[in-house]
Every structure is written in structure tokens, then in C-alpha cells.
PDB file of C-alpha atoms in Angstrom:
ATOM      1  CA  GLY A   1      18.255  59.134  61.737  1.00 48.00           C
ATOM      2  CA  GLY A   2      17.572  56.154  64.034  1.00 50.00           C
ATOM      3  CA  PRO A   3      14.772  57.195  66.462  1.00 54.00           C
ATOM      4  CA  PRO A   4      12.204  58.604  63.920  1.00 55.00           C
ATOM      5  CA  LEU A   5      12.147  55.294  61.984  1.00 55.00           C
ATOM      6  CA  VAL A   6      11.267  53.395  65.085  1.00 53.00           C
ATOM      7  CA  ALA A   7       8.476  55.832  65.903  1.00 53.00           C
ATOM      8  CA  ALA A   8       6.941  55.466  62.413  1.00 55.00           C
ATOM      9  CA  ALA A   9       6.944  51.701  62.654  1.00 57.00           C
ATOM     10  CA  GLU A  10       5.088  51.797  65.967  1.00 65.00           C
ATOM     11  CA  LYS A  11       2.114  53.808  64.654  1.00 67.00           C
ATOM     12  CA  PRO A  12      -0.981  51.616  64.341  1.00 68.00           C
ATOM     13  CA  LYS A  13      -2.503  51.394  60.849  1.00 67.00           C
ATOM     14  CA  PRO A  14      -6.241  51.877  60.497  1.00 60.00           C
ATOM     15  CA  ASN A  15      -8.089  48.664  59.639  1.00 63.00           C
ATOM     16  CA  VAL A  16      -9.748  49.334  56.297  1.00 57.00           C
ATOM     17  CA  ASP A  17     -12.201  46.453  56.519  1.00 60.00           C
ATOM     18  CA  VAL A  18     -13.583  47.625  59.851  1.00 66.00           C
ATOM     19  CA  VAL A  19     -14.503  51.161  58.804  1.00 71.00           C
ATOM     20  CA  PRO A  20     -17.614  50.970  56.533  1.00 75.00           C
ATOM     21  CA  GLU A  21     -17.036  54.332  54.853  1.00 78.00           C
ATOM     22  CA  VAL A  22     -13.517  53.394  53.808  1.00 76.00           C
ATOM     23  CA  ARG A  23     -14.753  50.070  52.618  1.00 76.00           C
ATOM     24  CA  LYS A  24     -17.481  51.689  50.486  1.00 78.00           C
ATOM     25  CA  ARG A  25     -15.018  54.215  49.067  1.00 77.00           C
ATOM     26  CA  ASN A  26     -12.542  51.470  48.128  1.00 77.00           C
ATOM     27  CA  ARG A  27     -15.295  49.454  46.465  1.00 78.00           C
ATOM     28  CA  ASN A  28     -16.376  52.468  44.433  1.00 78.00           C
ATOM     29  CA  LEU A  29     -12.798  53.208  43.400  1.00 76.00           C
ATOM     30  CA  PHE A  30     -12.297  49.616  42.332  1.00 78.00           C
ATOM     31  CA  ALA A  31     -15.559  49.560  40.384  1.00 78.00           C
ATOM     32  CA  ARG A  32     -14.661  52.811  38.610  1.00 77.00           C
ATOM     33  CA  ALA A  33     -11.216  51.444  37.778  1.00 77.00           C
ATOM     34  CA  VAL A  34     -12.684  48.237  36.360  1.00 76.00           C
ATOM     35  CA  MET A  35     -15.389  50.096  34.460  1.00 77.00           C
ATOM     36  CA  GLY A  36     -12.830  52.581  33.160  1.00 79.00           C
ATOM     37  CA  THR A  37     -10.652  49.719  31.956  1.00 83.00           C
ATOM     38  CA  LEU A  38     -13.651  48.083  30.284  1.00 81.00           C
ATOM     39  CA  GLN A  39     -14.689  51.354  28.651  1.00 83.00           C
ATOM     40  CA  THR A  40     -11.139  51.937  27.437  1.00 85.00           C
ATOM     41  CA  PHE A  41     -11.023  48.403  26.070  1.00 84.00           C
ATOM     42  CA  LYS A  42     -14.365  48.874  24.262  1.00 86.00           C
ATOM     43  CA  LYS A  43     -13.118  52.079  22.657  1.00 85.00           C
ATOM     44  CA  GLU A  44      -9.840  50.485  21.611  1.00 83.00           C
ATOM     45  CA  TRP A  45     -11.714  47.444  20.256  1.00 81.00           C
ATOM     46  CA  ALA A  46     -14.053  49.631  18.224  1.00 81.00           C
ATOM     47  CA  GLN A  47     -11.062  51.508  16.791  1.00 79.00           C
ATOM     48  CA  PHE A  48      -9.310  48.207  16.108  1.00 76.00           C
ATOM     49  CA  GLU A  49     -12.324  46.832  14.241  1.00 74.00           C
ATOM     50  CA  LYS A  50     -12.480  49.947  12.075  1.00 76.00           C
ATOM     51  CA  SER A  51      -8.757  49.906  11.367  1.00 75.00           C
ATOM     52  CA  ASP A  52      -6.854  48.109   8.594  1.00 77.00           C
ATOM     53  CA  ILE A  53      -5.005  46.049  11.165  1.00 73.00           C
ATOM     54  CA  LYS A  54      -8.021  43.817  11.784  1.00 73.00           C
ATOM     55  CA  SER A  55      -8.626  43.258   8.091  1.00 78.00           C
ATOM     56  CA  LYS A  56      -4.934  42.471   7.603  1.00 81.00           C
ATOM     57  CA  GLN A  57      -5.034  40.002  10.486  1.00 83.00           C
ATOM     58  CA  GLU A  58      -8.166  38.366   9.084  1.00 85.00           C
ATOM     59  CA  GLU A  59      -6.533  38.109   5.652  1.00 88.00           C
ATOM     60  CA  ALA A  60      -3.429  36.619   7.250  1.00 90.00           C
ATOM     61  CA  GLN A  61      -5.588  34.091   9.115  1.00 92.00           C
ATOM     62  CA  GLN A  62      -7.458  33.215   5.916  1.00 94.00           C
ATOM     63  CA  ARG A  63      -4.175  32.733   4.040  1.00 95.00           C
ATOM     64  CA  ALA A  64      -2.858  30.574   6.882  1.00 95.00           C
ATOM     65  CA  ALA A  65      -6.051  28.502   6.866  1.00 96.00           C
ATOM     66  CA  GLN A  66      -5.836  28.164   3.076  1.00 96.00           C
ATOM     67  CA  ARG A  67      -2.182  27.067   3.286  1.00 96.00           C
ATOM     68  CA  LEU A  68      -3.096  24.512   5.949  1.00 96.00           C
ATOM     69  CA  GLU A  69      -5.919  23.162   3.773  1.00 96.00           C
ATOM     70  CA  GLU A  70      -3.619  22.968   0.738  1.00 96.00           C
ATOM     71  CA  GLU A  71      -0.978  21.193   2.822  1.00 97.00           C
ATOM     72  CA  ARG A  72      -3.594  18.767   4.158  1.00 96.00           C
ATOM     73  CA  LEU A  73      -4.825  17.987   0.633  1.00 96.00           C
ATOM     74  CA  LYS A  74      -1.239  17.618  -0.565  1.00 97.00           C
ATOM     75  CA  LEU A  75      -0.489  15.132   2.239  1.00 97.00           C
ATOM     76  CA  ILE A  76      -3.664  13.171   1.448  1.00 97.00           C
ATOM     77  CA  GLU A  77      -2.740  13.011  -2.244  1.00 97.00           C
ATOM     78  CA  GLN A  78       0.820  11.981  -1.364  1.00 97.00           C
ATOM     79  CA  ALA A  79      -0.497   9.197   0.888  1.00 97.00           C
ATOM     80  CA  LYS A  80      -2.787   7.998  -1.916  1.00 97.00           C
ATOM     81  CA  LYS A  81       0.118   8.042  -4.392  1.00 97.00           C
ATOM     82  CA  GLU A  82       2.355   6.116  -1.998  1.00 97.00           C
ATOM     83  CA  ARG A  83      -0.415   3.542  -1.499  1.00 97.00           C
ATOM     84  CA  ARG A  84      -0.904   3.178  -5.273  1.00 97.00           C
ATOM     85  CA  ASP A  85       2.864   2.805  -5.764  1.00 97.00           C
ATOM     86  CA  LYS A  86       3.061   0.206  -2.994  1.00 97.00           C
ATOM     87  CA  MET A  87       0.177  -1.764  -4.470  1.00 97.00           C
ATOM     88  CA  GLU A  88       1.795  -1.577  -7.940  1.00 97.00           C
ATOM     89  CA  ARG A  89       5.108  -2.877  -6.526  1.00 97.00           C
ATOM     90  CA  GLU A  90       3.264  -5.696  -4.756  1.00 97.00           C
ATOM     91  CA  ARG A  91       1.371  -6.555  -7.957  1.00 97.00           C
ATOM     92  CA  GLN A  92       4.633  -6.627  -9.939  1.00 97.00           C
ATOM     93  CA  LEU A  93       6.211  -8.835  -7.281  1.00 96.00           C
ATOM     94  CA  ARG A  94       3.229 -11.219  -7.372  1.00 97.00           C
ATOM     95  CA  ASP A  95       3.409 -11.290 -11.184  1.00 97.00           C
ATOM     96  CA  ALA A  96       7.150 -12.043 -11.088  1.00 96.00           C
ATOM     97  CA  ILE A  97       6.593 -14.833  -8.558  1.00 96.00           C
ATOM     98  CA  ARG A  98       3.713 -16.242 -10.617  1.00 97.00           C
ATOM     99  CA  LYS A  99       5.854 -16.169 -13.805  1.00 96.00           C
ATOM    100  CA  LYS A 100       8.722 -17.950 -12.038  1.00 96.00           C
ATOM    101  CA  HIS A 101       6.297 -20.542 -10.713  1.00 96.00           C
ATOM    102  CA  GLU A 102       4.771 -21.054 -14.157  1.00 97.00           C
ATOM    103  CA  ALA A 103       8.255 -21.363 -15.696  1.00 96.00           C
ATOM    104  CA  ARG A 104       9.210 -23.968 -13.077  1.00 96.00           C
ATOM    105  CA  MET A 105       5.970 -25.847 -13.633  1.00 96.00           C
ATOM    106  CA  LEU A 106       6.481 -25.753 -17.408  1.00 95.00           C
ATOM    107  CA  ALA A 107      10.076 -26.991 -17.046  1.00 94.00           C
ATOM    108  CA  GLU A 108       8.873 -29.783 -14.737  1.00 94.00           C
ATOM    109  CA  LEU A 109       6.136 -30.709 -17.182  1.00 95.00           C
ATOM    110  CA  GLU A 110       8.640 -30.743 -20.057  1.00 93.00           C
ATOM    111  CA  ARG A 111      11.012 -32.905 -18.009  1.00 92.00           C
ATOM    112  CA  LYS A 112       8.197 -35.336 -17.211  1.00 93.00           C
ATOM    113  CA  TRP A 113       7.181 -35.411 -20.863  1.00 91.00           C
ATOM    114  CA  LEU A 114      10.756 -36.158 -21.948  1.00 89.00           C
ATOM    115  CA  VAL A 115      10.991 -38.944 -19.371  1.00 89.00           C
ATOM    116  CA  HIS A 116       7.675 -40.305 -20.601  1.00 87.00           C
ATOM    117  CA  LYS A 117       8.795 -40.118 -24.224  1.00 85.00           C
ATOM    118  CA  PHE A 118      12.016 -41.913 -23.281  1.00 83.00           C
ATOM    119  CA  HIS A 119      10.084 -44.703 -21.548  1.00 82.00           C
ATOM    120  CA  VAL A 120       7.620 -45.208 -24.395  1.00 82.00           C
ATOM    121  CA  SER A 121      10.231 -44.882 -27.119  1.00 79.00           C
ATOM    122  CA  HIS A 122      10.894 -48.635 -26.921  1.00 78.00           C
ATOM    123  CA  TYR A 123       7.307 -49.456 -27.813  1.00 83.00           C
ATOM    124  CA  ILE A 124       5.372 -49.427 -31.057  1.00 83.00           C
ATOM    125  CA  LEU A 125       2.421 -47.066 -31.329  1.00 81.00           C
ATOM    126  CA  THR A 126      -0.751 -48.765 -32.538  1.00 80.00           C
ATOM    127  CA  LYS A 127      -3.504 -47.290 -34.670  1.00 80.00           C
ATOM    128  CA  ALA A 128      -6.135 -48.002 -32.035  1.00 81.00           C
ATOM    129  CA  HIS A 129      -8.158 -45.156 -30.605  1.00 85.00           C
ATOM    130  CA  PRO A 130      -6.905 -44.070 -28.145  1.00 86.00           C
ATOM    131  CA  PRO A 131      -3.455 -44.995 -29.405  1.00 82.00           C
ATOM    132  CA  LEU A 132      -1.724 -47.755 -27.455  1.00 86.00           C
ATOM    133  CA  TYR A 133       1.937 -48.577 -27.087  1.00 85.00           C
ATOM    134  CA  TYR A 134       2.685 -52.163 -27.965  1.00 83.00           C
ATOM    135  CA  LEU A 135       5.743 -54.399 -27.594  1.00 83.00           C
ATOM    136  CA  PRO A 136       5.262 -57.942 -28.897  1.00 86.00           C
ATOM    137  CA  SER A 137       6.845 -60.841 -27.012  1.00 86.00           C
ATOM    138  CA  LYS A 138       8.104 -62.345 -30.313  1.00 89.00           C
ATOM    139  CA  HIS A 139       9.100 -59.971 -33.033  1.00 84.00           C
ATOM    140  CA  THR A 140       8.381 -60.293 -36.689  1.00 88.00           C
ATOM    141  CA  PRO A 141      10.913 -58.790 -39.099  1.00 89.00           C
ATOM    142  CA  ILE A 142       8.715 -55.693 -39.398  1.00 85.00           C
ATOM    143  CA  THR A 143       8.302 -55.154 -35.634  1.00 83.00           C
ATOM    144  CA  ALA A 144      12.005 -55.830 -35.070  1.00 83.00           C
ATOM    145  CA  ALA A 145      12.836 -53.130 -37.642  1.00 82.00           C
ATOM    146  CA  LEU A 146      10.391 -50.710 -36.003  1.00 78.00           C
ATOM    147  CA  VAL A 147      11.834 -51.308 -32.528  1.00 77.00           C
ATOM    148  CA  HIS A 148      15.373 -50.926 -33.906  1.00 75.00           C
ATOM    149  CA  VAL A 149      14.491 -47.580 -35.503  1.00 73.00           C
ATOM    150  CA  LEU A 150      12.721 -46.385 -32.331  1.00 71.00           C
ATOM    151  CA  GLU A 151      15.636 -47.311 -30.105  1.00 68.00           C
ATOM    152  CA  MET A 152      18.187 -45.323 -32.108  1.00 62.00           C
ATOM    153  CA  PRO A 153      19.539 -42.704 -29.755  1.00 56.00           C
ATOM    154  CA  HIS A 154      18.677 -39.137 -30.699  1.00 43.00           C
ATOM    155  CA  ALA A 155      17.215 -40.256 -33.990  1.00 40.00           C
ATOM    156  CA  LEU A 156      13.901 -38.869 -34.949  1.00 41.00           C
ATOM    157  CA  PRO A 157      12.444 -41.813 -36.682  1.00 40.00           C
ATOM    158  CA  PRO A 158      11.466 -41.267 -40.214  1.00 40.00           C
ATOM    159  CA  ALA A 159       9.315 -43.926 -38.683  1.00 38.00           C
ATOM    160  CA  THR A 160       6.279 -41.729 -38.697  1.00 41.00           C
ATOM    161  CA  ASP A 161       5.802 -42.880 -42.244  1.00 43.00           C
ATOM    162  CA  LEU A 162       7.260 -46.288 -41.480  1.00 41.00           C
ATOM    163  CA  GLN A 163       5.144 -46.717 -38.369  1.00 42.00           C
ATOM    164  CA  ALA A 164       2.010 -45.702 -40.224  1.00 45.00           C
ATOM    165  CA  THR A 165       2.511 -48.236 -42.991  1.00 44.00           C
ATOM    166  CA  ASP A 166       3.852 -51.015 -40.807  1.00 45.00           C
ATOM    167  CA  ALA A 167       1.398 -50.496 -38.009  1.00 45.00           C
ATOM    168  CA  ALA A 168      -1.362 -51.275 -40.492  1.00 48.00           C
ATOM    169  CA  GLN A 169       0.093 -54.765 -40.842  1.00 45.00           C
ATOM    170  CA  LEU A 170       0.260 -55.329 -37.056  1.00 45.00           C
ATOM    171  CA  PRO A 171      -2.581 -57.071 -35.311  1.00 46.00           C
ATOM    172  CA  GLU A 172      -4.665 -54.553 -33.389  1.00 48.00           C
ATOM    173  CA  SER A 173      -4.940 -55.176 -29.682  1.00 45.00           C
ATOM    174  CA  ASP A 174      -8.224 -54.564 -27.954  1.00 40.00           C
TER     175      ASP A 174
END
């Protein structure tokens, strides 16, 4: 078994690139193999195009493309809806903040008005236009009664009538 293996390994192999006939034959074989593969592929492709498999694949691709388009449109619509919802929430928040601010401003205005009314409640309102608040340095019995009525705590003066009649008797200040 041992010596014939050694003898086979020692045989020189012919160099294929050196011999032009072998080279030409190999080139022709390769070209025929490539051309045969191309011809086989063309035949298979023609059969494939005629078969139902191609139409099924095209239908599957069209359905996939349609699903992708529907998904894309769905995502766009969802993004628009989310944006509208976000803007609505922001608008509601701005409205709530504006209402709180207006309520605070109204309460502040009411407080200032009450303070003002408290400060001017010790004075007599004249009939001058614009109306003036008046407090004489020396009171007459009528002005003393008016001031007494005005200074009553928490009393709404029935003085609207009293002030109207008595204010007519007061000297008008210019």
C-alpha cells in the first residue's frame, strides 16, 4: 500500500496554462457551461412568467404595498389626531389659567372697591357733576345726621333718599 502512493505523488502534472490547445478547450467548455446556464435560466424565467406563481407573487407584492400605504396613512392620521388633542389640551389649560387670572383680578378689584367704599363712607356725596365727596369742618345738624347715618357699621343707609334731599340743602363746592 505504501510505495504506489509515493509514486503517484511524484508524477508531474501538466501545466494547463502553458499548452494552448488545453487552454482553448477549457475556455470553450467554460463558455458552453455559462451559456447553457444562461439558456436554462431564460427557459425557466419564461416558464415562470407564464405560470400562476408570478401572478400570485405580484398580487402578494401589491397587497403588501397596499397594506404599507394603509399603515402609513393610518400613522399620519394618528399623528394629526394626537396633535389636535395636544393643542386642545393646551387650549383648555390656557383657558383655565386665564379664568383663574380673571377671577383673581375680579376679586382684587372687588377688594379695592370695598376698601374704597369704606374710606369714602365717612364723607357726604355731593350733587356736583362729577359727584364729589365732602366732609365739612363744622357740621350743621343735617350734615351731622348724614355723617352719623353713613358711619353706621354694616348699615345700608336709607340715606339714598336722605342724602338726595339733604344734599340739596348743602352748599355746592366747586
